[in-house]
Amino acid sequence: MRARHAAYVTSAAAPARFPPEDRPEIAFTGRSNVGKSSLLNALVGVKGLARTSGTPGRTQLLHWFAVDPPKGPPLHFVDFPGYGYAKVPKSMRDAFGPLVDGYLQTRASLRLVIVIIDVRRGAEEDEVLFLQWLAQHDRATQVVLTKADKIPKSKRIPAAHAVQRALALPRAPILFSATTGDGSDDLWRVIGNSV
């Protein structure tokens, strides 16, 4: 499955610049170099829609994309800054800063936060803290493991179960490959169910 249409809307460095909350929003977040832009582009079927920064962790903007999903109402996808490479403290408020922190706490149109993890790295402290923070703020989440094609098929399910245990998830993460398209249908189903 792919989006019927997807287009860039705007970027914001401050809450005053956020666009109107006229569509349900799905946020995409993850460590720098996790394959977030590749996931977004593969999911909507538009090459180059979400762009990668030449310097990981440098981009400190939220980016909105208008998306008409395969089924259901029009959405906004919100691309978060990558974390991990940037010089950020460990605490959640400092790590994500007022921009992201404010968005996650106040955005009424936010329906789902997709937390993206490189299947080869697995869950680390940043992901544990972030998911705990999201749970405390009653935000729905879905963990996605990218670059599934980079490990042997026999290791994919065990890797997913290891992340599920490490993050105490109620369900296994989605295994995703931007190269093969594996996991796209599963992710679209979760997105559809969230709105």
mmCIF file of C-alpha atoms in Angstrom, residues 13-117:
data_model
loop_
_atom_site.group_PDB
_atom_site.id
_atom_site.type_symbol
_atom_site.label_atom_id
_atom_site.label_comp_id
_atom_site.label_asym_id
_atom_site.label_seq_id
_atom_site.Cartn_x
_atom_site.Cartn_y
_atom_site.Cartn_z
ATOM 1 C CA ALA A 13 11.055 25.935 14.626
ATOM 2 C CA ALA A 14 8.539 27.265 17.175
ATOM 3 C CA PRO A 15 4.968 26.393 18.236
ATOM 4 C CA ALA A 16 3.697 29.700 16.850
ATOM 5 C CA ARG A 17 4.621 28.418 13.385
ATOM 6 C CA PHE A 18 2.753 25.104 13.658
ATOM 7 C CA PRO A 19 0.085 24.716 10.950
ATOM 8 C CA PRO A 20 -3.640 24.503 11.806
ATOM 9 C CA GLU A 21 -4.794 21.250 13.402
ATOM 10 C CA ASP A 22 -7.147 20.437 10.537
ATOM 11 C CA ARG A 23 -6.045 16.809 10.040
ATOM 12 C CA PRO A 24 -5.108 13.913 12.319
ATOM 13 C CA GLU A 25 -1.326 13.857 12.763
ATOM 14 C CA ILE A 26 1.101 10.948 12.812
ATOM 15 C CA ALA A 27 4.551 11.786 14.203
ATOM 16 C CA PHE A 28 7.735 9.986 13.125
ATOM 17 C CA THR A 29 10.701 10.066 15.483
ATOM 18 C CA GLY A 30 13.960 8.208 15.885
ATOM 19 C CA ARG A 31 17.678 8.359 16.367
ATOM 20 C CA SER A 32 19.727 10.047 13.640
ATOM 21 C CA ASN A 33 20.681 7.684 10.781
ATOM 22 C CA VAL A 34 17.872 5.272 11.678
ATOM 23 C CA GLY A 35 16.309 5.461 8.208
ATOM 24 C CA LYS A 36 13.403 7.740 9.110
ATOM 25 C CA SER A 37 13.397 9.674 5.831
ATOM 26 C CA SER A 38 13.680 6.454 3.827
ATOM 27 C CA LEU A 39 10.746 4.989 5.752
ATOM 28 C CA LEU A 40 8.604 8.068 5.123
ATOM 29 C CA ASN A 41 9.448 8.169 1.421
ATOM 30 C CA ALA A 42 8.811 4.436 0.982
ATOM 31 C CA LEU A 43 5.540 4.594 2.912
ATOM 32 C CA VAL A 44 4.059 7.371 0.782
ATOM 33 C CA GLY A 45 5.736 6.283 -2.462
ATOM 34 C CA VAL A 46 7.329 9.676 -3.183
ATOM 35 C CA LYS A 47 11.094 9.591 -3.570
ATOM 36 C CA GLY A 48 12.825 12.523 -1.904
ATOM 37 C CA LEU A 49 9.750 13.905 -0.134
ATOM 38 C CA ALA A 50 11.451 13.684 3.263
ATOM 39 C CA ARG A 51 15.085 14.685 2.967
ATOM 40 C CA THR A 52 18.054 13.674 5.043
ATOM 41 C CA SER A 53 20.405 16.191 6.569
ATOM 42 C CA GLY A 54 24.078 16.049 5.601
ATOM 43 C CA THR A 55 24.961 16.406 9.267
ATOM 44 C CA PRO A 56 23.067 13.942 11.499
ATOM 45 C CA GLY A 57 21.307 15.610 14.399
ATOM 46 C CA ARG A 58 21.613 19.116 12.982
ATOM 47 C CA THR A 59 18.050 19.669 11.775
ATOM 48 C CA GLN A 60 15.984 21.036 14.650
ATOM 49 C CA LEU A 61 12.681 21.593 12.850
ATOM 50 C CA LEU A 62 9.387 19.770 12.661
ATOM 51 C CA HIS A 63 8.301 19.085 9.079
ATOM 52 C CA TRP A 64 4.658 18.588 8.050
ATOM 53 C CA PHE A 65 3.514 16.589 5.015
ATOM 54 C CA ALA A 66 -0.065 16.376 3.755
ATOM 55 C CA VAL A 67 -0.842 12.718 3.073
ATOM 56 C CA ASP A 68 -3.879 11.046 1.534
ATOM 57 C CA PRO A 69 -3.508 7.466 2.821
ATOM 58 C CA PRO A 70 -4.536 4.368 0.848
ATOM 59 C CA LYS A 71 -7.787 4.412 2.837
ATOM 60 C CA GLY A 72 -9.319 6.795 5.326
ATOM 61 C CA PRO A 73 -9.213 10.523 6.004
ATOM 62 C CA PRO A 74 -6.417 12.896 4.945
ATOM 63 C CA LEU A 75 -3.535 13.059 7.432
ATOM 64 C CA HIS A 76 -0.484 15.079 8.322
ATOM 65 C CA PHE A 77 2.772 13.201 8.773
ATOM 66 C CA VAL A 78 5.119 15.100 11.104
ATOM 67 C CA ASP A 79 8.834 14.406 10.715
ATOM 68 C CA PHE A 80 10.777 15.017 13.945
ATOM 69 C CA PRO A 81 14.455 15.933 14.287
ATOM 70 C CA GLY A 82 16.737 12.946 14.716
ATOM 71 C CA TYR A 83 18.296 12.446 18.106
ATOM 72 C CA GLY A 84 21.396 10.625 19.290
ATOM 73 C CA TYR A 85 24.104 12.341 17.252
ATOM 74 C CA ALA A 86 23.103 15.833 18.321
ATOM 75 C CA LYS A 87 24.727 17.215 21.451
ATOM 76 C CA VAL A 88 21.776 16.644 23.742
ATOM 77 C CA PRO A 89 21.540 15.722 27.436
ATOM 78 C CA LYS A 90 19.964 12.465 28.527
ATOM 79 C CA SER A 91 16.876 13.843 30.247
ATOM 80 C CA MET A 92 13.823 13.832 28.037
ATOM 81 C CA ARG A 93 12.983 17.520 28.298
ATOM 82 C CA ASP A 94 16.516 18.603 27.441
ATOM 83 C CA ALA A 95 17.010 15.879 24.831
ATOM 84 C CA PHE A 96 13.965 16.859 22.795
ATOM 85 C CA GLY A 97 13.874 20.532 23.663
ATOM 86 C CA PRO A 98 10.925 22.875 24.056
ATOM 87 C CA LEU A 99 9.841 22.484 20.416
ATOM 88 C CA VAL A 100 9.323 18.724 20.408
ATOM 89 C CA ASP A 101 8.346 18.549 24.062
ATOM 90 C CA GLY A 102 5.703 21.224 23.554
ATOM 91 C CA TYR A 103 4.354 19.553 20.444
ATOM 92 C CA LEU A 104 4.012 16.157 22.106
ATOM 93 C CA GLN A 105 2.298 17.583 25.192
ATOM 94 C CA THR A 106 -0.126 20.006 23.568
ATOM 95 C CA ARG A 107 -0.952 18.913 20.017
ATOM 96 C CA ALA A 108 -4.581 17.785 20.126
ATOM 97 C CA SER A 109 -4.493 16.443 16.558
ATOM 98 C CA LEU A 110 -1.652 13.990 17.311
ATOM 99 C CA ARG A 111 -2.981 10.443 17.037
ATOM 100 C CA LEU A 112 0.132 8.260 16.958
ATOM 101 C CA VAL A 113 3.882 8.530 17.563
ATOM 102 C CA ILE A 114 5.920 6.118 15.466
ATOM 103 C CA VAL A 115 9.226 5.403 17.204
ATOM 104 C CA ILE A 116 11.784 4.175 14.683
ATOM 105 C CA ILE A 117 14.730 1.977 15.679
#
